[in-house]
């Protein structure tokens, strides 16, 4: 019986048909330095063949469990991370936007941020993320759980793509995500997936729930006593940024009762059980409470909530 050290579970080493293992290496943002190539050459010469994978990773074959530490140490010396494998958030796949003549925006810094925050996080099934610097989509954003494509005024997001035996194209959100919200949005989607997945990929979650119900779980604000719709960041009908409004309220004091915030007149977040329902319009707020409806400016809301005993 082969026993693999706990530190290598879901990390780097994959058993092969002949009982040996291949080490899977994921260079940061897909780039290799000369000294890293030399280290790969030395290990390949010692153990076996090298293969380049479709996920921008490198596999070296012919490794036995007793050699795992030596291989990992050699790779660590040249800052080559073992790839995340199994049911985790995989290393982000990214195009060569640093150098490509077609690029709209270099996405490698964003890929590094997302990797740092999320790569290796345990998930019900594997979760793949791909970033592209232009709509040519060299790293196939549409075939990943979450795909990002840079466009002139921000980023397109695709959700629920996958390859395999039953490939499926992801669905594009109908809004453009601003760069300042992108990393947070990716993190919200992954954490939303964690809350609702039932041993299934994101594609199956969306097939089961529907895209909008999933987005409400992942992208609406549902904490600190505040429930919102997904808001103008993520909805083409949105007028107001419900997330900024929620942050303003939370920073102003402690909520004593539940409220809702809707980002347009469709009032998607309204809840009759809430003490107060706020609707953001272009130049004012409608605020519904037990005493009726009030019309406010946005900066008046915290003081209004205090006057009702909702915020202290």
One Martini backbone bead per residue (centre of mass of N, CA, C, O) as a GRO file, in nm:
protein
  312
    1UNK     BB    1   0.095   0.037   0.024
    2UNK     BB    2   0.048   0.373  -0.056
    3UNK     BB    3   0.185   0.656   0.120
    4UNK     BB    4   0.087   0.990   0.135
    5UNK     BB    5   0.162   1.278   0.228
    6UNK     BB    6  -0.039   1.528   0.335
    7UNK     BB    7   0.112   1.770   0.182
    8UNK     BB    8   0.028   1.609  -0.112
    9UNK     BB    9  -0.258   1.662  -0.100
   10UNK     BB   10  -0.364   1.826  -0.372
   11UNK     BB   11  -0.029   1.832  -0.450
   12UNK     BB   12   0.127   1.766  -0.770
   13UNK     BB   13   0.075   1.444  -0.736
   14UNK     BB   14   0.024   1.185  -0.993
   15UNK     BB   15  -0.099   0.894  -1.062
   16UNK     BB   16  -0.008   0.619  -1.260
   17UNK     BB   17  -0.035   0.327  -1.432
   18UNK     BB   18   0.261   0.213  -1.308
   19UNK     BB   19   0.263   0.367  -1.000
   20UNK     BB   20   0.368   0.618  -1.055
   21UNK     BB   21   0.459   0.966  -1.073
   22UNK     BB   22   0.350   1.296  -1.138
   23UNK     BB   23   0.460   1.619  -1.164
   24UNK     BB   24   0.286   1.927  -1.109
   25UNK     BB   25   0.355   2.235  -1.267
   26UNK     BB   26   0.292   2.596  -1.190
   27UNK     BB   27   0.366   2.861  -1.334
   28UNK     BB   28   0.373   3.183  -1.295
   29UNK     BB   29   0.165   3.290  -1.540
   30UNK     BB   30   0.336   3.079  -1.743
   31UNK     BB   31   0.628   3.151  -1.662
   32UNK     BB   32   0.988   3.111  -1.742
   33UNK     BB   33   1.293   3.075  -1.619
   34UNK     BB   34   1.601   2.961  -1.678
   35UNK     BB   35   1.641   2.815  -1.397
   36UNK     BB   36   1.377   2.653  -1.421
   37UNK     BB   37   1.446   2.493  -1.673
   38UNK     BB   38   1.694   2.356  -1.550
   39UNK     BB   39   1.542   2.204  -1.325
   40UNK     BB   40   1.359   2.042  -1.513
   41UNK     BB   41   1.586   1.902  -1.663
   42UNK     BB   42   1.710   1.750  -1.423
   43UNK     BB   43   1.452   1.590  -1.347
   44UNK     BB   44   1.402   1.458  -1.623
   45UNK     BB   45   1.677   1.310  -1.635
   46UNK     BB   46   1.620   1.142  -1.369
   47UNK     BB   47   1.302   1.035  -1.436
   48UNK     BB   48   1.178   1.168  -1.724
   49UNK     BB   49   0.934   1.291  -1.884
   50UNK     BB   50   0.786   1.570  -2.060
   51UNK     BB   51   0.481   1.772  -2.019
   52UNK     BB   52   0.251   1.977  -2.178
   53UNK     BB   53  -0.030   2.142  -2.080
   54UNK     BB   54  -0.345   2.302  -2.119
   55UNK     BB   55  -0.286   2.458  -1.818
   56UNK     BB   56   0.020   2.557  -1.805
   57UNK     BB   57   0.167   2.294  -1.739
   58UNK     BB   58   0.407   2.059  -1.587
   59UNK     BB   59   0.525   1.725  -1.653
   60UNK     BB   60   0.686   1.471  -1.448
   61UNK     BB   61   0.794   1.152  -1.478
   62UNK     BB   62   0.883   0.872  -1.261
   63UNK     BB   63   0.782   0.908  -0.961
   64UNK     BB   64   0.838   0.841  -0.626
   65UNK     BB   65   0.741   0.885  -0.304
   66UNK     BB   66   1.045   0.897  -0.191
   67UNK     BB   67   1.091   1.167  -0.397
   68UNK     BB   68   0.915   1.412  -0.327
   69UNK     BB   69   1.096   1.595  -0.153
   70UNK     BB   70   1.323   1.639  -0.358
   71UNK     BB   71   1.148   1.764  -0.578
   72UNK     BB   72   1.021   1.996  -0.414
   73UNK     BB   73   1.291   2.131  -0.335
   74UNK     BB   74   1.394   2.191  -0.621
   75UNK     BB   75   1.152   2.374  -0.695
   76UNK     BB   76   1.167   2.580  -0.459
   77UNK     BB   77   1.445   2.708  -0.531
   78UNK     BB   78   1.289   2.825  -0.818
   79UNK     BB   79   0.987   2.901  -0.772
   80UNK     BB   80   0.810   2.623  -0.813
   81UNK     BB   81   0.493   2.536  -0.802
   82UNK     BB   82   0.271   2.328  -0.708
   83UNK     BB   83  -0.003   2.204  -0.819
   84UNK     BB   84  -0.337   2.215  -0.804
   85UNK     BB   85  -0.542   1.940  -0.703
   86UNK     BB   86  -0.846   1.849  -0.727
   87UNK     BB   87  -1.085   1.975  -0.488
   88UNK     BB   88  -1.001   2.282  -0.606
   89UNK     BB   89  -0.861   2.572  -0.661
   90UNK     BB   90  -0.704   2.646  -0.929
   91UNK     BB   91  -0.475   2.758  -1.110
   92UNK     BB   92  -0.442   3.025  -1.289
   93UNK     BB   93  -0.526   3.102  -1.616
   94UNK     BB   94  -0.305   3.278  -1.853
   95UNK     BB   95  -0.218   3.493  -2.069
   96UNK     BB   96   0.022   3.689  -2.278
   97UNK     BB   97  -0.041   4.008  -2.203
   98UNK     BB   98   0.247   4.133  -2.169
   99UNK     BB   99   0.313   4.080  -2.511
  100UNK     BB  100   0.062   4.116  -2.670
  101UNK     BB  101  -0.069   4.291  -2.950
  102UNK     BB  102  -0.392   4.243  -2.867
  103UNK     BB  103  -0.407   4.381  -2.612
  104UNK     BB  104  -0.600   4.557  -2.369
  105UNK     BB  105  -0.502   4.401  -2.095
  106UNK     BB  106  -0.309   4.330  -1.827
  107UNK     BB  107  -0.377   4.023  -1.626
  108UNK     BB  108  -0.144   3.923  -1.436
  109UNK     BB  109  -0.198   4.075  -1.167
  110UNK     BB  110  -0.478   3.950  -1.122
  111UNK     BB  111  -0.391   3.655  -1.117
  112UNK     BB  112  -0.210   3.684  -0.868
  113UNK     BB  113  -0.433   3.770  -0.671
  114UNK     BB  114  -0.617   3.522  -0.706
  115UNK     BB  115  -0.415   3.310  -0.628
  116UNK     BB  116  -0.357   3.416  -0.340
  117UNK     BB  117  -0.661   3.390  -0.238
  118UNK     BB  118  -0.763   3.085  -0.382
  119UNK     BB  119  -0.554   2.890  -0.430
  120UNK     BB  120  -0.639   2.568  -0.283
  121UNK     BB  121  -0.922   2.581  -0.220
  122UNK     BB  122  -1.168   2.406  -0.099
  123UNK     BB  123  -1.391   2.199  -0.299
  124UNK     BB  124  -1.627   1.991  -0.420
  125UNK     BB  125  -1.496   2.074  -0.691
  126UNK     BB  126  -1.341   2.172  -0.933
  127UNK     BB  127  -1.190   2.510  -0.993
  128UNK     BB  128  -1.183   2.716  -1.280
  129UNK     BB  129  -0.956   2.980  -1.394
  130UNK     BB  130  -0.968   3.246  -1.650
  131UNK     BB  131  -0.746   3.486  -1.818
  132UNK     BB  132  -0.804   3.760  -2.052
  133UNK     BB  133  -0.677   4.038  -2.254
  134UNK     BB  134  -0.894   3.941  -2.475
  135UNK     BB  135  -1.143   3.815  -2.702
  136UNK     BB  136  -0.965   3.571  -2.809
  137UNK     BB  137  -0.933   3.359  -2.582
  138UNK     BB  138  -0.670   3.165  -2.543
  139UNK     BB  139  -0.782   3.035  -2.244
  140UNK     BB  140  -1.085   2.969  -2.246
  141UNK     BB  141  -1.312   3.110  -2.066
  142UNK     BB  142  -1.579   2.940  -2.156
  143UNK     BB  143  -1.428   2.655  -2.023
  144UNK     BB  144  -1.480   2.770  -1.734
  145UNK     BB  145  -1.611   2.835  -1.441
  146UNK     BB  146  -1.425   3.106  -1.463
  147UNK     BB  147  -1.430   3.381  -1.689
  148UNK     BB  148  -1.198   3.632  -1.822
  149UNK     BB  149  -1.248   3.941  -2.018
  150UNK     BB  150  -1.102   4.193  -2.177
  151UNK     BB  151  -1.225   4.520  -2.220
  152UNK     BB  152  -1.243   4.850  -2.263
  153UNK     BB  153  -1.448   4.892  -1.980
  154UNK     BB  154  -1.340   4.594  -1.872
  155UNK     BB  155  -1.525   4.288  -1.782
  156UNK     BB  156  -1.592   3.975  -1.867
  157UNK     BB  157  -1.820   3.717  -1.745
  158UNK     BB  158  -1.794   3.362  -1.705
  159UNK     BB  159  -2.030   3.097  -1.623
  160UNK     BB  160  -2.017   2.739  -1.632
  161UNK     BB  161  -1.777   2.614  -1.754
  162UNK     BB  162  -1.663   2.317  -1.953
  163UNK     BB  163  -1.532   2.020  -2.016
  164UNK     BB  164  -1.507   1.709  -2.134
  165UNK     BB  165  -1.768   1.492  -2.201
  166UNK     BB  166  -1.961   1.760  -2.121
  167UNK     BB  167  -1.950   2.028  -2.265
  168UNK     BB  168  -1.958   2.386  -2.159
  169UNK     BB  169  -2.066   2.697  -2.189
  170UNK     BB  170  -2.051   2.986  -2.064
  171UNK     BB  171  -2.212   3.255  -1.905
  172UNK     BB  172  -2.272   3.584  -1.971
  173UNK     BB  173  -2.273   3.863  -1.831
  174UNK     BB  174  -2.469   4.177  -1.878
  175UNK     BB  175  -2.201   4.302  -1.761
  176UNK     BB  176  -1.940   4.523  -1.679
  177UNK     BB  177  -1.651   4.486  -1.500
  178UNK     BB  178  -1.471   4.650  -1.289
  179UNK     BB  179  -1.153   4.641  -1.181
  180UNK     BB  180  -1.205   4.717  -0.871
  181UNK     BB  181  -1.418   4.445  -0.861
  182UNK     BB  182  -1.300   4.173  -0.963
  183UNK     BB  183  -1.168   4.011  -0.731
  184UNK     BB  184  -1.415   4.020  -0.546
  185UNK     BB  185  -1.606   3.877  -0.743
  186UNK     BB  186  -1.457   3.611  -0.764
  187UNK     BB  187  -1.473   3.547  -0.462
  188UNK     BB  188  -1.783   3.547  -0.440
  189UNK     BB  189  -1.834   3.315  -0.638
  190UNK     BB  190  -1.678   3.096  -0.491
  191UNK     BB  191  -1.834   3.123  -0.217
  192UNK     BB  192  -2.111   3.069  -0.338
  193UNK     BB  193  -2.047   2.785  -0.433
  194UNK     BB  194  -1.985   2.668  -0.151
  195UNK     BB  195  -2.282   2.708  -0.036
  196UNK     BB  196  -2.447   2.528  -0.287
  197UNK     BB  197  -2.290   2.287  -0.344
  198UNK     BB  198  -2.345   1.923  -0.458
  199UNK     BB  199  -2.109   1.771  -0.578
  200UNK     BB  200  -2.046   2.014  -0.802
  201UNK     BB  201  -2.025   2.200  -1.053
  202UNK     BB  202  -2.110   2.507  -1.157
  203UNK     BB  203  -2.281   2.415  -1.395
  204UNK     BB  204  -2.479   2.245  -1.216
  205UNK     BB  205  -2.575   2.467  -1.034
  206UNK     BB  206  -2.703   2.641  -1.262
  207UNK     BB  207  -2.891   2.422  -1.372
  208UNK     BB  208  -3.048   2.390  -1.098
  209UNK     BB  209  -3.102   2.708  -1.014
  210UNK     BB  210  -2.990   2.924  -1.182
  211UNK     BB  211  -2.834   3.216  -1.235
  212UNK     BB  212  -2.976   3.431  -1.058
  213UNK     BB  213  -2.990   3.274  -0.789
  214UNK     BB  214  -2.684   3.248  -0.768
  215UNK     BB  215  -2.613   3.551  -0.774
  216UNK     BB  216  -2.763   3.617  -0.509
  217UNK     BB  217  -2.576   3.450  -0.334
  218UNK     BB  218  -2.291   3.571  -0.433
  219UNK     BB  219  -2.353   3.911  -0.483
  220UNK     BB  220  -2.510   3.966  -0.258
  221UNK     BB  221  -2.599   4.114   0.042
  222UNK     BB  222  -2.592   3.876   0.348
  223UNK     BB  223  -2.521   4.082   0.598
  224UNK     BB  224  -2.546   4.273   0.882
  225UNK     BB  225  -2.872   4.289   0.829
  226UNK     BB  226  -2.833   4.278   0.507
  227UNK     BB  227  -3.031   4.291   0.206
  228UNK     BB  228  -2.969   4.238  -0.143
  229UNK     BB  229  -2.917   4.285  -0.441
  230UNK     BB  230  -2.682   4.287  -0.702
  231UNK     BB  231  -2.680   4.539  -0.862
  232UNK     BB  232  -2.500   4.757  -1.073
  233UNK     BB  233  -2.246   4.575  -1.104
  234UNK     BB  234  -2.450   4.309  -1.218
  235UNK     BB  235  -2.695   4.489  -1.333
  236UNK     BB  236  -2.857   4.647  -1.597
  237UNK     BB  237  -3.090   4.782  -1.402
  238UNK     BB  238  -2.905   4.924  -1.228
  239UNK     BB  239  -2.850   5.229  -1.038
  240UNK     BB  240  -2.731   5.128  -0.765
  241UNK     BB  241  -2.481   5.072  -0.516
  242UNK     BB  242  -2.542   4.845  -0.274
  243UNK     BB  243  -2.259   4.794  -0.151
  244UNK     BB  244  -2.186   5.083  -0.072
  245UNK     BB  245  -2.435   5.126   0.106
  246UNK     BB  246  -2.379   4.896   0.305
  247UNK     BB  247  -2.100   4.995   0.398
  248UNK     BB  248  -2.199   5.267   0.512
  249UNK     BB  249  -2.382   5.149   0.731
  250UNK     BB  250  -2.180   4.967   0.883
  251UNK     BB  251  -1.979   5.213   0.947
  252UNK     BB  252  -2.207   5.383   1.125
  253UNK     BB  253  -2.295   5.103   1.278
  254UNK     BB  254  -2.545   4.913   1.453
  255UNK     BB  255  -2.765   4.684   1.375
  256UNK     BB  256  -3.098   4.596   1.507
  257UNK     BB  257  -3.223   4.549   1.217
  258UNK     BB  258  -3.361   4.458   0.929
  259UNK     BB  259  -3.260   4.521   0.586
  260UNK     BB  260  -3.310   4.657   0.256
  261UNK     BB  261  -3.154   4.672  -0.085
  262UNK     BB  262  -3.238   4.834  -0.386
  263UNK     BB  263  -3.110   4.923  -0.723
  264UNK     BB  264  -3.423   4.952  -0.808
  265UNK     BB  265  -3.767   4.955  -0.900
  266UNK     BB  266  -3.784   4.627  -0.882
  267UNK     BB  267  -3.736   4.530  -0.587
  268UNK     BB  268  -3.569   4.247  -0.533
  269UNK     BB  269  -3.514   4.275  -0.199
  270UNK     BB  270  -3.778   4.276  -0.083
  271UNK     BB  271  -3.912   4.258   0.268
  272UNK     BB  272  -4.173   4.231   0.491
  273UNK     BB  273  -3.989   4.154   0.749
  274UNK     BB  274  -3.856   4.407   0.730
  275UNK     BB  275  -3.812   4.718   0.873
  276UNK     BB  276  -3.649   4.810   0.601
  277UNK     BB  277  -3.687   4.955   0.264
  278UNK     BB  278  -3.452   5.019   0.009
  279UNK     BB  279  -3.450   5.251  -0.276
  280UNK     BB  280  -3.255   5.310  -0.559
  281UNK     BB  281  -3.219   5.603  -0.729
  282UNK     BB  282  -3.077   5.845  -0.910
  283UNK     BB  283  -3.159   6.105  -0.677
  284UNK     BB  284  -3.279   5.887  -0.466
  285UNK     BB  285  -3.468   5.763  -0.187
  286UNK     BB  286  -3.664   5.491  -0.096
  287UNK     BB  287  -3.838   5.451   0.225
  288UNK     BB  288  -3.963   5.166   0.391
  289UNK     BB  289  -4.194   5.154   0.664
  290UNK     BB  290  -4.427   5.144   0.908
  291UNK     BB  291  -4.485   5.470   0.844
  292UNK     BB  292  -4.390   5.443   0.542
  293UNK     BB  293  -4.282   5.685   0.305
  294UNK     BB  294  -3.952   5.803   0.219
  295UNK     BB  295  -3.752   6.081   0.100
  296UNK     BB  296  -3.400   6.064   0.018
  297UNK     BB  297  -3.083   6.112   0.063
  298UNK     BB  298  -2.811   5.917   0.088
  299UNK     BB  299  -2.673   6.080   0.340
  300UNK     BB  300  -2.945   6.036   0.530
  301UNK     BB  301  -2.976   5.735   0.614
  302UNK     BB  302  -2.829   5.686   0.884
  303UNK     BB  303  -2.999   5.896   1.048
  304UNK     BB  304  -3.270   5.765   0.992
  305UNK     BB  305  -3.206   5.492   1.127
  306UNK     BB  306  -3.160   5.615   1.406
  307UNK     BB  307  -3.448   5.742   1.444
  308UNK     BB  308  -3.569   5.427   1.432
  309UNK     BB  309  -3.357   5.224   1.584
  310UNK     BB  310  -3.175   5.057   1.365
  311UNK     BB  311  -2.928   5.247   1.441
  312UNK     BB  312  -2.616   5.264   1.673
   0.00000   0.00000   0.00000
